[in-house]
Coordinates of C-alpha atoms in Angstrom, one line a residue:
M7 CA 84.4 105.8 105.5
A8 CA 81.0 105.7 103.8
H9 CA 78.1 103.3 104.2
L10 CA 77.8 100.6 101.6
Q11 CA 74.6 101.1 99.7
H12 CA 74.8 98.4 97.0
R13 CA 77.0 95.7 95.6
V14 CA 80.3 97.1 94.2
D15 CA 82.4 95.4 91.5
C16 CA 85.8 96.1 90.3
R17 CA 84.5 98.3 87.4
Q18 CA 82.9 100.7 89.9
I19 CA 86.3 101.1 91.7
L20 CA 88.4 101.3 88.6
T21 CA 86.8 104.4 87.2
Y22 CA 87.5 106.4 84.0
N23 CA 87.6 103.2 81.9
I24 CA 90.6 102.0 83.8
Y25 CA 89.3 98.4 83.8
E26 CA 89.1 98.4 80.0
E27 CA 92.5 100.1 79.8
F28 CA 94.4 97.6 81.9
F29 CA 92.3 94.5 81.3
P30 CA 91.2 94.7 77.7
G31 CA 88.7 92.3 76.3
G32 CA 87.5 91.2 79.7
V33 CA 90.5 89.0 80.3
D34 CA 89.9 86.9 83.4
V35 CA 92.8 88.3 85.4
L36 CA 90.8 89.8 88.2
T37 CA 88.0 88.7 90.6
S38 CA 86.2 91.0 92.9
R39 CA 83.9 90.1 95.8
I40 CA 82.3 92.0 98.6
R41 CA 83.2 90.3 101.9
T42 CA 82.7 91.0 105.5
M43 CA 85.7 91.0 107.8
K44 CA 84.3 87.8 109.3
E45 CA 84.3 86.2 105.9
I46 CA 87.8 87.3 105.1
V47 CA 89.4 86.3 108.4
H48 CA 87.2 84.0 110.4
N49 CA 85.2 81.7 108.1
R50 CA 88.2 80.3 106.2
D51 CA 91.5 79.2 107.4
Y52 CA 93.4 81.6 105.2
L53 CA 96.8 83.0 106.1
Y54 CA 97.8 86.6 105.3
S55 CA 101.2 88.2 105.2
V56 CA 102.8 91.5 104.4
N57 CA 106.0 91.5 102.3
N58 CA 109.0 93.4 103.6
Y59 CA 108.9 95.9 100.6
Q60 CA 105.4 97.1 101.7
R61 CA 105.1 100.3 103.8
F62 CA 104.7 99.7 107.5
Y63 CA 101.8 100.3 109.8
V64 CA 101.0 104.0 109.6
W65 CA 97.6 104.6 111.0
D66 CA 97.6 107.6 113.4
D67 CA 95.2 108.5 116.2
N68 CA 92.8 110.3 113.8
K69 CA 92.4 107.2 111.6
V70 CA 92.0 104.8 114.6
N71 CA 89.5 107.2 116.2
T72 CA 87.5 107.4 113.0
Y73 CA 87.4 103.6 112.8
L74 CA 86.2 103.3 116.4
S75 CA 83.7 106.0 115.9
D76 CA 82.3 104.3 112.9
I77 CA 81.8 101.1 114.9
L78 CA 79.8 102.9 117.5
K79 CA 77.6 104.4 114.8
V80 CA 76.9 100.9 113.4
I81 CA 76.0 99.7 116.9
G82 CA 73.7 102.6 117.3
Q83 CA 72.0 101.9 113.9
A84 CA 71.7 98.2 114.7
Q85 CA 69.5 99.1 117.7
A86 CA 67.0 100.8 115.4
I87 CA 66.7 98.1 112.7
P88 CA 66.3 94.3 112.7
V89 CA 69.4 93.6 110.6
I90 CA 73.1 94.5 111.0
P91 CA 73.7 97.6 108.9
K92 CA 76.5 97.5 106.3
H93 CA 79.5 99.8 106.3
F94 CA 82.0 100.2 103.5
F95 CA 85.6 99.6 104.8
G96 CA 87.6 100.1 101.6
Q97 CA 89.3 97.6 99.3
F98 CA 91.5 94.6 100.0
I99 CA 94.0 93.6 97.3
V100 CA 95.6 90.2 97.8
L101 CA 97.7 87.8 95.8
Q102 CA 97.8 84.1 96.4
I103 CA 101.4 83.1 96.9
E104 CA 101.4 79.5 98.2
E105 CA 99.5 76.7 99.8
D106 CA 101.0 74.9 102.8
D107 CA 101.2 71.2 103.5
R108 CA 97.9 71.4 105.3
G109 CA 96.1 72.9 102.4
R110 CA 95.9 76.4 103.8
E111 CA 96.1 79.2 101.2
T112 CA 98.5 82.1 102.0
F113 CA 97.8 85.5 100.5
E114 CA 100.2 88.5 100.3
V115 CA 98.3 91.6 101.3
I116 CA 99.1 94.3 98.7
D117 CA 96.5 96.8 100.0
G118 CA 94.6 96.5 103.3
Q119 CA 97.4 96.0 105.9
Q120 CA 96.2 99.0 107.9
R121 CA 92.6 97.9 108.1
L122 CA 93.4 94.3 108.9
T123 CA 96.0 95.2 111.5
T124 CA 93.7 97.5 113.4
F125 CA 90.8 95.1 113.2
L126 CA 92.9 92.4 114.8
L127 CA 94.1 94.7 117.5
L128 CA 90.4 95.2 118.3
M129 CA 89.6 91.5 118.3
A130 CA 92.6 90.9 120.7
S131 CA 91.3 93.7 123.0
I132 CA 87.8 92.2 123.1
K133 CA 89.3 88.8 123.9
G134 CA 91.4 90.3 126.7
Q135 CA 88.3 92.0 128.3
A136 CA 86.3 88.7 128.0
K137 CA 89.2 86.9 129.7
K138 CA 89.2 89.4 132.5
L139 CA 85.4 88.9 133.0
S140 CA 85.8 85.1 132.9
I141 CA 88.3 85.3 135.8
E142 CA 86.4 87.8 137.9
Y143 CA 82.8 86.4 137.5
S144 CA 82.4 82.7 137.7
E145 CA 78.7 83.0 136.9
V146 CA 79.4 84.2 133.4
R147 CA 82.6 82.2 132.7
S148 CA 81.1 79.9 130.1
W149 CA 79.7 82.9 128.2
A150 CA 83.0 84.8 128.4
D151 CA 85.0 81.7 127.3
A152 CA 82.8 81.4 124.2
I153 CA 83.7 85.0 123.3
I154 CA 87.4 84.2 123.8
Q155 CA 87.1 81.1 121.6
E156 CA 85.3 83.1 118.9
C157 CA 88.0 85.9 118.9
D158 CA 90.7 83.2 118.6
Q159 CA 89.1 82.2 115.3
Y160 CA 90.1 85.7 114.0
L161 CA 93.6 85.7 115.4
F162 CA 94.9 82.2 115.0
S163 CA 94.8 79.4 112.5
E164 CA 94.0 75.9 113.7
K165 CA 96.3 74.4 116.4
E166 CA 99.7 73.1 115.3
G167 CA 100.9 70.9 118.1
A168 CA 101.4 73.0 121.2
S169 CA 101.4 76.3 119.4
R170 CA 99.1 78.3 117.2
K171 CA 99.9 80.0 113.9
S172 CA 98.9 83.6 113.6
K173 CA 96.5 84.3 110.7
F174 CA 98.2 87.5 109.9
T175 CA 102.0 88.1 109.6
L176 CA 103.4 91.6 109.3
S177 CA 106.8 92.5 107.8
V178 CA 110.0 91.1 109.5
R179 CA 110.5 94.5 111.1
D180 CA 107.1 94.7 112.7
N181 CA 105.8 91.2 113.2
E182 CA 107.6 90.3 116.4
Y183 CA 106.2 93.4 118.1
F184 CA 102.7 93.0 116.6
S185 CA 102.6 89.4 117.8
E186 CA 103.7 90.5 121.3
I187 CA 100.9 93.1 121.3
I188 CA 98.3 90.6 120.2
N189 CA 99.3 88.2 122.9
D190 CA 99.4 90.9 125.6
L191 CA 96.0 92.3 124.7
S192 CA 94.5 88.8 124.5
S193 CA 95.7 88.1 128.0
N194 CA 94.7 91.6 129.3
R195 CA 98.4 92.4 130.1
T196 CA 100.0 95.8 129.8
V197 CA 101.7 96.2 126.5
V198 CA 105.4 97.3 126.6
E199 CA 106.0 100.4 124.6
R200 CA 108.7 100.3 121.9
N201 CA 109.9 103.2 119.8
Q202 CA 112.8 101.8 117.8
Y203 CA 110.8 102.3 114.6
I204 CA 108.0 104.8 113.8
S205 CA 105.7 101.8 112.9
H206 CA 106.2 100.4 116.4
V207 CA 105.1 103.8 117.8
H208 CA 102.0 103.7 115.6
L209 CA 101.2 100.1 116.7
F210 CA 101.6 101.0 120.3
R211 CA 99.5 104.1 120.1
A212 CA 96.8 102.2 118.1
Q213 CA 96.5 99.4 120.7
S214 CA 96.6 101.9 123.5
R215 CA 93.8 103.9 122.0
I216 CA 91.7 100.8 121.3
S217 CA 92.3 99.3 124.8
N218 CA 91.5 102.6 126.6
W219 CA 88.4 103.2 124.5
L220 CA 87.1 99.7 125.2
T221 CA 87.8 99.9 128.9
T222 CA 86.0 103.3 129.1
L223 CA 83.0 102.0 127.3
L224 CA 82.7 98.9 129.5
L225 CA 82.6 101.2 132.6
E226 CA 79.2 102.3 131.4
H227 CA 77.9 98.7 132.0
E228 CA 77.5 97.7 135.6
K229 CA 76.7 94.0 135.4
P230 CA 79.0 91.5 133.9
E231 CA 76.2 90.2 131.7
S232 CA 75.8 93.7 130.2
K233 CA 79.5 94.0 129.6
L234 CA 79.6 90.7 127.8
N235 CA 76.6 91.6 125.7
F236 CA 78.3 94.8 124.7
L237 CA 81.5 92.9 123.7
I238 CA 79.4 90.7 121.5
R239 CA 77.7 93.6 119.8
L240 CA 81.0 95.3 119.3
R241 CA 82.6 92.2 117.8
N242 CA 79.6 91.7 115.5
A243 CA 79.6 95.3 114.3
A244 CA 83.3 95.2 113.4
A245 CA 83.2 91.7 111.9
E246 CA 79.8 91.5 110.2
A247 CA 78.9 95.1 109.4
F248 CA 82.2 96.3 108.0
Q249 CA 82.5 95.1 104.4
I250 CA 85.6 95.0 102.1
V251 CA 85.8 94.9 98.4
V252 CA 88.3 92.0 97.9
L253 CA 90.2 92.3 94.6
K254 CA 92.2 89.2 93.7
P255 CA 94.3 89.4 90.5
T256 CA 95.7 86.2 89.1
S257 CA 99.2 87.5 88.5
P258 CA 101.7 89.7 90.3
K259 CA 102.0 92.0 87.2
F260 CA 98.3 92.9 87.4
T261 CA 98.3 93.0 91.2
Y262 CA 100.9 95.8 91.6
R263 CA 99.4 97.7 88.7
L264 CA 96.0 97.5 90.2
Y265 CA 97.3 98.8 93.6
Q266 CA 98.9 101.8 91.9
V267 CA 95.7 102.5 89.9
V268 CA 93.3 102.2 92.9
N269 CA 95.4 104.3 95.2
D270 CA 96.1 107.1 92.6
R271 CA 92.4 107.7 92.0

């Protein structure tokens, strides 16, 4: 994962004149924007889903470790400069598929499932740690509860009666377990291991790695105020420093072609 030095548009990603080859004459079939994870997930009440034909969650320990290591590098850099540094986190290809009766747009995630899944596992872990601190230390409860509410903005859409709708839905095979993991991490409960599918193994190992990593880092902070401050810095680094190039074609035909082209480079 490389640091983002300047604005990137789709022509910089689609090298070797691929843009001209597949979108001749500048036909307006594709928009590209650089967005932070906060802008993608938090600031708008968008819903994201993964279709059943997509590959399942496959990030292994090495990729999760690299992601966590990059976050710590960003936190370290943020201590030396007055602004949050920017970090390139790959591309995100989405296709708008519907709008529900409450006006919320739903996007099918064509490329970016691995990044978004791992990011949300981290947000749930941060929420769980904040909840633990809220219970254990009454003097920082209001501060911890504010972190909990902020993390919820990444994980859930606005309330629908007594329940909340998840902002991100995985495939039918994986979504029940993913939702279970998110709820357990958010409540600081032990996640039950499942190994029926290899994707479940990857999900369990990813959440376990993130949870253990975060628990270990918090041990370096003695006071609850210091622990909460670190959780905020961690959340801000992952949400505001990590930037994605969002590619949004206007038709399925171009969406799947774009996915193949980008991932074949």
